[in-house]
Amino acid sequence: MRQLHEILWHLTEAAELPAAAALADEAVRLRAEVEQAAAGSADELTGLDLGALRGRVGALLGRCSALVRAGSRARDRRGADLVGRDLRRTDLRGAGLRGAYLIGADLRGVDLGTADLLGADLRGADVRGADLSRCLFLVQPQVSAARGDGATRLPAAVRRPAHWSRRARLRPAAWAGRRAAPGAAG
């Protein structure tokens, strides 16, 4: 059921993407099919070929993603091993990051633009100050597994995790040229 609900989440997003409007009807039809399957009996759910369904949905989401990210010069990093990498100077706006391993990656302050994050592993990724607000196919468990703060921008449909700091932290560059107040400890 969790997988079906995640598929429904993604199909809802796909149907609402202005740049992928040509595929909206297909997304709506597929969503209705998945809703019907999710409402089925335990026997019907057990007999559901989830792999085939995910394949069909994944293909549609891939086409939607391509339309939204058309013209992006960012590299396709589908399934890339970016574990622990410092990506702060990498242009990821519109990148294909489907299934990428971003575990512990440093994404502080990065604007991911319309990057496709379907299935990307963000466990422990540092997204403090990052802009994830326009990313494609980002779900709550991915965000909850990352480390963010009050400056991290999220899509409207995704809530800020309670364990994230509410305050934005100053980036090291923000300290340059600052003077300590008289009598303040350094």
mmCIF file of N, CA and C in Angstrom, residues 7 11 30 52-65 78 98 116 118 137:
data_model
loop_
_atom_site.group_PDB
_atom_site.id
_atom_site.type_symbol
_atom_site.label_atom_id
_atom_site.label_comp_id
_atom_site.label_asym_id
_atom_site.label_seq_id
_atom_site.Cartn_x
_atom_site.Cartn_y
_atom_site.Cartn_z
ATOM 1 N N ILE A 7 3.121 6.132 -5.500
ATOM 2 C CA ILE A 7 2.836 6.243 -6.932
ATOM 3 C C ILE A 7 1.737 7.280 -7.161
ATOM 4 N N LEU A 11 1.995 10.645 -9.446
ATOM 5 C CA LEU A 11 1.086 10.870 -10.575
ATOM 6 C C LEU A 11 0.299 12.164 -10.411
ATOM 7 N N LEU A 30 -3.905 7.052 -15.445
ATOM 8 C CA LEU A 30 -3.101 6.069 -14.710
ATOM 9 C C LEU A 30 -3.354 6.203 -13.215
ATOM 10 N N ALA A 52 5.189 -4.376 -12.780
ATOM 11 C CA ALA A 52 4.722 -3.898 -14.091
ATOM 12 C C ALA A 52 4.084 -2.518 -13.961
ATOM 13 N N LEU A 53 3.314 -2.317 -12.892
ATOM 14 C CA LEU A 53 2.683 -1.020 -12.666
ATOM 15 C C LEU A 53 3.740 0.065 -12.455
ATOM 16 N N ARG A 54 4.726 -0.233 -11.626
ATOM 17 C CA ARG A 54 5.802 0.733 -11.379
ATOM 18 C C ARG A 54 6.561 1.045 -12.672
ATOM 19 N N GLY A 55 6.733 0.048 -13.516
ATOM 20 C CA GLY A 55 7.398 0.264 -14.798
ATOM 21 C C GLY A 55 6.630 1.236 -15.679
ATOM 22 N N ARG A 56 5.314 1.056 -15.759
ATOM 23 C CA ARG A 56 4.481 1.957 -16.561
ATOM 24 C C ARG A 56 4.495 3.370 -15.997
ATOM 25 N N VAL A 57 4.381 3.460 -14.675
ATOM 26 C CA VAL A 57 4.388 4.771 -14.025
ATOM 27 C C VAL A 57 5.752 5.430 -14.198
ATOM 28 N N GLY A 58 6.818 4.668 -13.987
ATOM 29 C CA GLY A 58 8.164 5.205 -14.130
ATOM 30 C C GLY A 58 8.421 5.748 -15.525
ATOM 31 N N ALA A 59 7.923 5.052 -16.547
ATOM 32 C CA ALA A 59 8.097 5.518 -17.925
ATOM 33 C C ALA A 59 7.372 6.849 -18.137
ATOM 34 N N LEU A 60 6.149 6.955 -17.632
ATOM 35 C CA LEU A 60 5.395 8.204 -17.760
ATOM 36 C C LEU A 60 6.085 9.335 -17.002
ATOM 37 N N LEU A 61 6.518 9.051 -15.779
ATOM 38 C CA LEU A 61 7.202 10.086 -14.992
ATOM 39 C C LEU A 61 8.499 10.515 -15.671
ATOM 40 N N GLY A 62 9.180 9.592 -16.306
ATOM 41 C CA GLY A 62 10.398 9.915 -17.043
ATOM 42 C C GLY A 62 10.121 10.861 -18.200
ATOM 43 N N ARG A 63 9.022 10.631 -18.900
ATOM 44 C CA ARG A 63 8.653 11.519 -20.011
ATOM 45 C C ARG A 63 8.265 12.898 -19.490
ATOM 46 N N CYS A 64 7.537 12.924 -18.362
ATOM 47 C CA CYS A 64 7.178 14.215 -17.745
ATOM 48 C C CYS A 64 8.437 14.963 -17.327
ATOM 49 N N SER A 65 9.346 14.258 -16.702
ATOM 50 C CA SER A 65 10.601 14.847 -16.243
ATOM 51 C C SER A 65 11.389 15.432 -17.414
ATOM 52 N N ARG A 78 21.702 9.767 -13.170
ATOM 53 C CA ARG A 78 20.795 8.693 -12.764
ATOM 54 C C ARG A 78 21.599 7.553 -12.149
ATOM 55 N N ARG A 98 17.649 10.601 -10.597
ATOM 56 C CA ARG A 98 16.818 9.444 -10.268
ATOM 57 C C ARG A 98 17.678 8.318 -9.717
ATOM 58 N N ASP A 116 15.319 16.020 -11.001
ATOM 59 C CA ASP A 116 14.449 14.859 -10.823
ATOM 60 C C ASP A 116 15.052 14.005 -9.713
ATOM 61 N N LEU A 118 13.411 11.380 -8.158
ATOM 62 C CA LEU A 118 12.652 10.141 -7.983
ATOM 63 C C LEU A 118 13.580 9.030 -7.502
ATOM 64 N N PHE A 137 9.375 15.038 -8.045
ATOM 65 C CA PHE A 137 9.176 13.725 -7.436
ATOM 66 C C PHE A 137 9.922 13.531 -6.111
#
